Amino acid sequence: NLKVSNNVKMKRKYLKYMLCVLVLWYLYNYFGIGDYLHASSFKNDFHYPLDVDVRELVNEVLTNQKLTVTPINYYPYSFLSNSGKCSNVEKIDLMIVVKSAKDHFGHRDAIRKTYGNEDVPGRTVKILFFLGVDGKTKSDVQRQIDREMAEFHDIIQMDFVDNYYNNTIKTMMSFRW
């Protein structure tokens, strides 16, 4: 009987011990203590792929020198059209930049007629739509884009295939422009 009682006590003690371990393990993970204890130091351990003296690099770019480092982002695209819309304007109060899909003619028209309307009394407002290309030479979509460019002079086009996965290129295109 004493042996059975000790056996039950040992099982209870073991269960309490296991419960305590599980609770501590849960709290350790829930509160991110492990992440904190094993985190790398940003100051000592972080290295950007282009870990260079930025001042020296900017100086090379500004003085048109050959760069001493290889760029990490290759950007081979060039502008196919430039509306020249902002070339004779001294001051622009509001510039609206719109990433637009190549075949969204109705969307662009709706934007021009609503919040993209440039007729604001006393203010200079400009809107520009940034597009890629259709991917097919002489396509109906491209001919329609060409007509739209001739009519509104607010489309900037670059020579990359315009699809959802190239939105980053389109954003960089607007920065470069």
PDB file of C-alpha atoms in Angstrom:
ATOM      1  CA  ASN A   1       0.000   0.000   0.000  1.00  0.00           C
ATOM      2  CA  LEU A   2       2.851   2.328   0.858  1.00  0.00           C
ATOM      3  CA  LYS A   3       4.503   1.420  -2.430  1.00  0.00           C
ATOM      4  CA  VAL A   4       1.327   2.303  -4.393  1.00  0.00           C
ATOM      5  CA  SER A   5       1.003   5.592  -2.494  1.00  0.00           C
ATOM      6  CA  ASN A   6       4.621   6.532  -3.311  1.00  0.00           C
ATOM      7  CA  ASN A   7       4.030   5.585  -6.948  1.00  0.00           C
ATOM      8  CA  VAL A   8       0.958   7.879  -7.137  1.00  0.00           C
ATOM      9  CA  LYS A   9       2.938  10.689  -5.480  1.00  0.00           C
ATOM     10  CA  MET A  10       5.743  10.238  -8.001  1.00  0.00           C
ATOM     11  CA  LYS A  11       3.287  10.379 -10.911  1.00  0.00           C
ATOM     12  CA  ARG A  12       1.693  13.560  -9.527  1.00  0.00           C
ATOM     13  CA  LYS A  13       5.102  15.112  -8.994  1.00  0.00           C
ATOM     14  CA  TYR A  14       6.093  14.159 -12.552  1.00  0.00           C
ATOM     15  CA  LEU A  15       2.836  15.598 -13.968  1.00  0.00           C
ATOM     16  CA  LYS A  16       3.332  18.865 -12.022  1.00  0.00           C
ATOM     17  CA  TYR A  17       6.897  19.031 -13.272  1.00  0.00           C
ATOM     18  CA  MET A  18       5.810  18.430 -16.897  1.00  0.00           C
ATOM     19  CA  LEU A  19       2.981  20.961 -16.586  1.00  0.00           C
ATOM     20  CA  CYS A  20       5.432  23.521 -15.215  1.00  0.00           C
ATOM     21  CA  VAL A  21       7.861  22.826 -18.090  1.00  0.00           C
ATOM     22  CA  LEU A  22       5.066  23.170 -20.666  1.00  0.00           C
ATOM     23  CA  VAL A  23       3.846  26.457 -19.140  1.00  0.00           C
ATOM     24  CA  LEU A  24       7.386  27.870 -19.092  1.00  0.00           C
ATOM     25  CA  TRP A  25       7.998  26.715 -22.670  1.00  0.00           C
ATOM     26  CA  TYR A  26       4.718  28.320 -23.782  1.00  0.00           C
ATOM     27  CA  LEU A  27       5.545  31.628 -22.046  1.00  0.00           C
ATOM     28  CA  TYR A  28       9.081  31.531 -23.459  1.00  0.00           C
ATOM     29  CA  ASN A  29       7.684  31.272 -26.992  1.00  0.00           C
ATOM     30  CA  TYR A  30       4.573  33.423 -26.517  1.00  0.00           C
ATOM     31  CA  PHE A  31       6.458  36.450 -25.205  1.00  0.00           C
ATOM     32  CA  GLY A  32       9.326  36.023 -27.678  1.00  0.00           C
ATOM     33  CA  ILE A  33      11.964  35.605 -25.008  1.00  0.00           C
ATOM     34  CA  GLY A  34      13.840  33.184 -27.253  1.00  0.00           C
ATOM     35  CA  ASP A  35      13.767  35.620 -30.141  1.00  0.00           C
ATOM     36  CA  TYR A  36      15.111  38.345 -27.879  1.00  0.00           C
ATOM     37  CA  LEU A  37      17.876  36.195 -26.389  1.00  0.00           C
ATOM     38  CA  HIS A  38      19.018  34.825 -29.747  1.00  0.00           C
ATOM     39  CA  ALA A  39      18.635  38.003 -31.817  1.00  0.00           C
ATOM     40  CA  SER A  40      21.592  39.313 -33.763  1.00  0.00           C
ATOM     41  CA  SER A  41      22.901  42.776 -33.087  1.00  0.00           C
ATOM     42  CA  PHE A  42      21.879  45.129 -35.882  1.00  0.00           C
ATOM     43  CA  LYS A  43      24.924  47.292 -35.280  1.00  0.00           C
ATOM     44  CA  ASN A  44      27.425  44.428 -35.416  1.00  0.00           C
ATOM     45  CA  ASP A  45      25.819  41.728 -37.545  1.00  0.00           C
ATOM     46  CA  PHE A  46      23.778  43.472 -40.262  1.00  0.00           C
ATOM     47  CA  HIS A  47      25.392  43.847 -43.675  1.00  0.00           C
ATOM     48  CA  TYR A  48      23.555  45.288 -46.661  1.00  0.00           C
ATOM     49  CA  PRO A  49      24.442  43.720 -50.027  1.00  0.00           C
ATOM     50  CA  LEU A  50      25.889  47.064 -51.099  1.00  0.00           C
ATOM     51  CA  ASP A  51      28.014  47.669 -47.994  1.00  0.00           C
ATOM     52  CA  VAL A  52      30.042  50.641 -49.274  1.00  0.00           C
ATOM     53  CA  ASP A  53      30.884  54.225 -48.466  1.00  0.00           C
ATOM     54  CA  VAL A  54      27.778  55.929 -49.855  1.00  0.00           C
ATOM     55  CA  ARG A  55      29.385  59.391 -49.990  1.00  0.00           C
ATOM     56  CA  GLU A  56      32.112  58.072 -52.266  1.00  0.00           C
ATOM     57  CA  LEU A  57      29.542  56.320 -54.455  1.00  0.00           C
ATOM     58  CA  VAL A  58      27.379  59.459 -54.764  1.00  0.00           C
ATOM     59  CA  ASN A  59      30.478  61.455 -55.680  1.00  0.00           C
ATOM     60  CA  GLU A  60      31.268  58.939 -58.446  1.00  0.00           C
ATOM     61  CA  VAL A  61      27.735  59.252 -59.822  1.00  0.00           C
ATOM     62  CA  LEU A  62      27.727  63.068 -59.665  1.00  0.00           C
ATOM     63  CA  THR A  63      31.088  63.338 -61.424  1.00  0.00           C
ATOM     64  CA  ASN A  64      30.115  60.743 -64.084  1.00  0.00           C
ATOM     65  CA  GLN A  65      32.942  58.409 -63.076  1.00  0.00           C
ATOM     66  CA  LYS A  66      32.862  54.679 -63.676  1.00  0.00           C
ATOM     67  CA  LEU A  67      31.345  53.097 -60.574  1.00  0.00           C
ATOM     68  CA  THR A  68      33.685  51.042 -58.402  1.00  0.00           C
ATOM     69  CA  VAL A  69      30.867  48.687 -57.332  1.00  0.00           C
ATOM     70  CA  THR A  70      28.419  46.602 -59.306  1.00  0.00           C
ATOM     71  CA  PRO A  71      24.812  47.766 -58.849  1.00  0.00           C
ATOM     72  CA  ILE A  72      22.571  45.287 -57.028  1.00  0.00           C
ATOM     73  CA  ASN A  73      19.504  46.263 -59.056  1.00  0.00           C
ATOM     74  CA  TYR A  74      19.869  46.104 -62.812  1.00  0.00           C
ATOM     75  CA  TYR A  75      17.497  48.507 -64.570  1.00  0.00           C
ATOM     76  CA  PRO A  76      17.862  48.184 -68.371  1.00  0.00           C
ATOM     77  CA  TYR A  77      14.597  49.876 -69.376  1.00  0.00           C
ATOM     78  CA  SER A  78      14.286  53.088 -71.337  1.00  0.00           C
ATOM     79  CA  PHE A  79      11.468  55.548 -71.929  1.00  0.00           C
ATOM     80  CA  LEU A  80       9.474  55.093 -75.129  1.00  0.00           C
ATOM     81  CA  SER A  81       7.438  58.252 -74.666  1.00  0.00           C
ATOM     82  CA  ASN A  82       7.757  61.371 -72.613  1.00  0.00           C
ATOM     83  CA  SER A  83       4.810  63.715 -72.638  1.00  0.00           C
ATOM     84  CA  GLY A  84       6.914  66.791 -71.875  1.00  0.00           C
ATOM     85  CA  LYS A  85       3.945  67.841 -69.796  1.00  0.00           C
ATOM     86  CA  CYS A  86       5.959  69.394 -66.989  1.00  0.00           C
ATOM     87  CA  SER A  87       8.838  70.868 -69.008  1.00  0.00           C
ATOM     88  CA  ASN A  88       7.459  74.443 -69.317  1.00  0.00           C
ATOM     89  CA  VAL A  89       6.053  74.682 -65.793  1.00  0.00           C
ATOM     90  CA  GLU A  90       7.872  76.707 -63.151  1.00  0.00           C
ATOM     91  CA  LYS A  91       6.049  75.383 -60.113  1.00  0.00           C
ATOM     92  CA  ILE A  92       3.733  72.415 -59.685  1.00  0.00           C
ATOM     93  CA  ASP A  93       1.423  72.483 -56.686  1.00  0.00           C
ATOM     94  CA  LEU A  94       0.219  68.905 -57.061  1.00  0.00           C
ATOM     95  CA  MET A  95       1.611  66.064 -59.158  1.00  0.00           C
ATOM     96  CA  ILE A  96      -0.596  62.981 -59.394  1.00  0.00           C
ATOM     97  CA  VAL A  97       1.331  59.888 -60.467  1.00  0.00           C
ATOM     98  CA  VAL A  98      -0.836  56.935 -61.496  1.00  0.00           C
ATOM     99  CA  LYS A  99       0.429  53.414 -62.165  1.00  0.00           C
ATOM    100  CA  SER A 100      -2.015  52.280 -64.788  1.00  0.00           C
ATOM    101  CA  ALA A 101      -2.445  48.994 -66.623  1.00  0.00           C
ATOM    102  CA  LYS A 102      -1.940  49.353 -70.357  1.00  0.00           C
ATOM    103  CA  ASP A 103      -5.504  48.400 -71.285  1.00  0.00           C
ATOM    104  CA  HIS A 104      -7.326  50.420 -68.602  1.00  0.00           C
ATOM    105  CA  PHE A 105      -8.466  53.163 -70.958  1.00  0.00           C
ATOM    106  CA  GLY A 106     -11.771  53.717 -69.154  1.00  0.00           C
ATOM    107  CA  HIS A 107     -10.067  53.948 -65.777  1.00  0.00           C
ATOM    108  CA  ARG A 108      -7.659  56.627 -67.003  1.00  0.00           C
ATOM    109  CA  ASP A 109     -10.524  58.578 -68.571  1.00  0.00           C
ATOM    110  CA  ALA A 110     -12.527  58.410 -65.328  1.00  0.00           C
ATOM    111  CA  ILE A 111      -9.509  59.640 -63.343  1.00  0.00           C
ATOM    112  CA  ARG A 112      -8.999  62.562 -65.747  1.00  0.00           C
ATOM    113  CA  LYS A 113     -12.646  63.584 -65.304  1.00  0.00           C
ATOM    114  CA  THR A 114     -12.684  63.263 -61.491  1.00  0.00           C
ATOM    115  CA  TYR A 115      -9.836  63.633 -59.017  1.00  0.00           C
ATOM    116  CA  GLY A 116      -7.239  63.874 -61.782  1.00  0.00           C
ATOM    117  CA  ASN A 117      -8.838  66.956 -63.296  1.00  0.00           C
ATOM    118  CA  GLU A 118      -6.105  69.536 -63.785  1.00  0.00           C
ATOM    119  CA  ASP A 119      -8.450  72.546 -63.862  1.00  0.00           C
ATOM    120  CA  VAL A 120      -8.022  73.841 -60.316  1.00  0.00           C
ATOM    121  CA  PRO A 121      -8.271  77.641 -60.038  1.00  0.00           C
ATOM    122  CA  GLY A 122      -5.058  79.230 -58.774  1.00  0.00           C
ATOM    123  CA  ARG A 123      -3.154  75.936 -58.640  1.00  0.00           C
ATOM    124  CA  THR A 124      -0.937  74.032 -61.034  1.00  0.00           C
ATOM    125  CA  VAL A 125      -1.993  70.395 -61.033  1.00  0.00           C
ATOM    126  CA  LYS A 126      -0.492  67.765 -63.307  1.00  0.00           C
ATOM    127  CA  ILE A 127      -1.412  64.113 -63.735  1.00  0.00           C
ATOM    128  CA  LEU A 128       0.732  61.476 -65.378  1.00  0.00           C
ATOM    129  CA  PHE A 129      -0.048  57.844 -66.135  1.00  0.00           C
ATOM    130  CA  PHE A 130       2.839  55.380 -66.197  1.00  0.00           C
ATOM    131  CA  LEU A 131       2.582  52.311 -68.437  1.00  0.00           C
ATOM    132  CA  GLY A 132       4.661  49.490 -69.833  1.00  0.00           C
ATOM    133  CA  VAL A 133       4.156  47.880 -73.233  1.00  0.00           C
ATOM    134  CA  ASP A 134       1.776  45.205 -74.431  1.00  0.00           C
ATOM    135  CA  GLY A 135       4.484  42.729 -75.385  1.00  0.00           C
ATOM    136  CA  LYS A 136       3.112  42.345 -78.913  1.00  0.00           C
ATOM    137  CA  THR A 137       4.447  44.621 -81.632  1.00  0.00           C
ATOM    138  CA  LYS A 138       1.877  46.834 -83.343  1.00  0.00           C
ATOM    139  CA  SER A 139      -0.986  45.536 -81.184  1.00  0.00           C
ATOM    140  CA  ASP A 140      -4.442  47.116 -81.089  1.00  0.00           C
ATOM    141  CA  VAL A 141      -3.853  48.032 -77.437  1.00  0.00           C
ATOM    142  CA  GLN A 142      -0.648  49.900 -78.320  1.00  0.00           C
ATOM    143  CA  ARG A 143      -2.358  51.743 -81.191  1.00  0.00           C
ATOM    144  CA  GLN A 144      -5.094  52.823 -78.786  1.00  0.00           C
ATOM    145  CA  ILE A 145      -2.454  53.960 -76.256  1.00  0.00           C
ATOM    146  CA  ASP A 146      -0.736  55.970 -79.017  1.00  0.00           C
ATOM    147  CA  ARG A 147      -4.041  57.730 -79.816  1.00  0.00           C
ATOM    148  CA  GLU A 148      -4.598  58.429 -76.121  1.00  0.00           C
ATOM    149  CA  MET A 149      -1.059  59.873 -75.829  1.00  0.00           C
ATOM    150  CA  ALA A 150      -1.664  62.159 -78.801  1.00  0.00           C
ATOM    151  CA  GLU A 151      -4.947  63.400 -77.331  1.00  0.00           C
ATOM    152  CA  PHE A 152      -4.080  63.901 -73.643  1.00  0.00           C
ATOM    153  CA  HIS A 153      -0.250  64.146 -73.480  1.00  0.00           C
ATOM    154  CA  ASP A 154      -0.258  62.589 -70.019  1.00  0.00           C
ATOM    155  CA  ILE A 155       1.114  59.083 -70.612  1.00  0.00           C
ATOM    156  CA  ILE A 156       4.701  58.058 -69.989  1.00  0.00           C
ATOM    157  CA  GLN A 157       5.613  54.666 -71.406  1.00  0.00           C
ATOM    158  CA  MET A 158       8.651  52.476 -70.863  1.00  0.00           C
ATOM    159  CA  ASP A 159       9.881  49.360 -72.687  1.00  0.00           C
ATOM    160  CA  PHE A 160       8.996  46.614 -70.181  1.00  0.00           C
ATOM    161  CA  VAL A 161       6.073  44.201 -70.446  1.00  0.00           C
ATOM    162  CA  ASP A 162       3.219  45.712 -68.456  1.00  0.00           C
ATOM    163  CA  ASN A 163       1.828  43.101 -66.080  1.00  0.00           C
ATOM    164  CA  TYR A 164       1.042  42.844 -62.382  1.00  0.00           C
ATOM    165  CA  TYR A 165       4.418  41.339 -61.516  1.00  0.00           C
ATOM    166  CA  ASN A 166       6.239  44.371 -62.938  1.00  0.00           C
ATOM    167  CA  ASN A 167       4.583  46.936 -60.647  1.00  0.00           C
ATOM    168  CA  THR A 168       7.915  47.565 -58.916  1.00  0.00           C
ATOM    169  CA  ILE A 169       9.475  48.448 -62.273  1.00  0.00           C
ATOM    170  CA  LYS A 170       6.582  50.817 -62.946  1.00  0.00           C
ATOM    171  CA  THR A 171       7.068  52.500 -59.561  1.00  0.00           C
ATOM    172  CA  MET A 172      10.810  52.886 -60.170  1.00  0.00           C
ATOM    173  CA  MET A 173       9.979  54.263 -63.610  1.00  0.00           C
ATOM    174  CA  SER A 174       7.937  57.065 -62.054  1.00  0.00           C
ATOM    175  CA  PHE A 175      10.792  57.903 -59.654  1.00  0.00           C
ATOM    176  CA  ARG A 176      13.306  57.940 -62.495  1.00  0.00           C
ATOM    177  CA  TRP A 177      11.094  60.149 -64.661  1.00  0.00           C
TER     178      TRP A 177
END
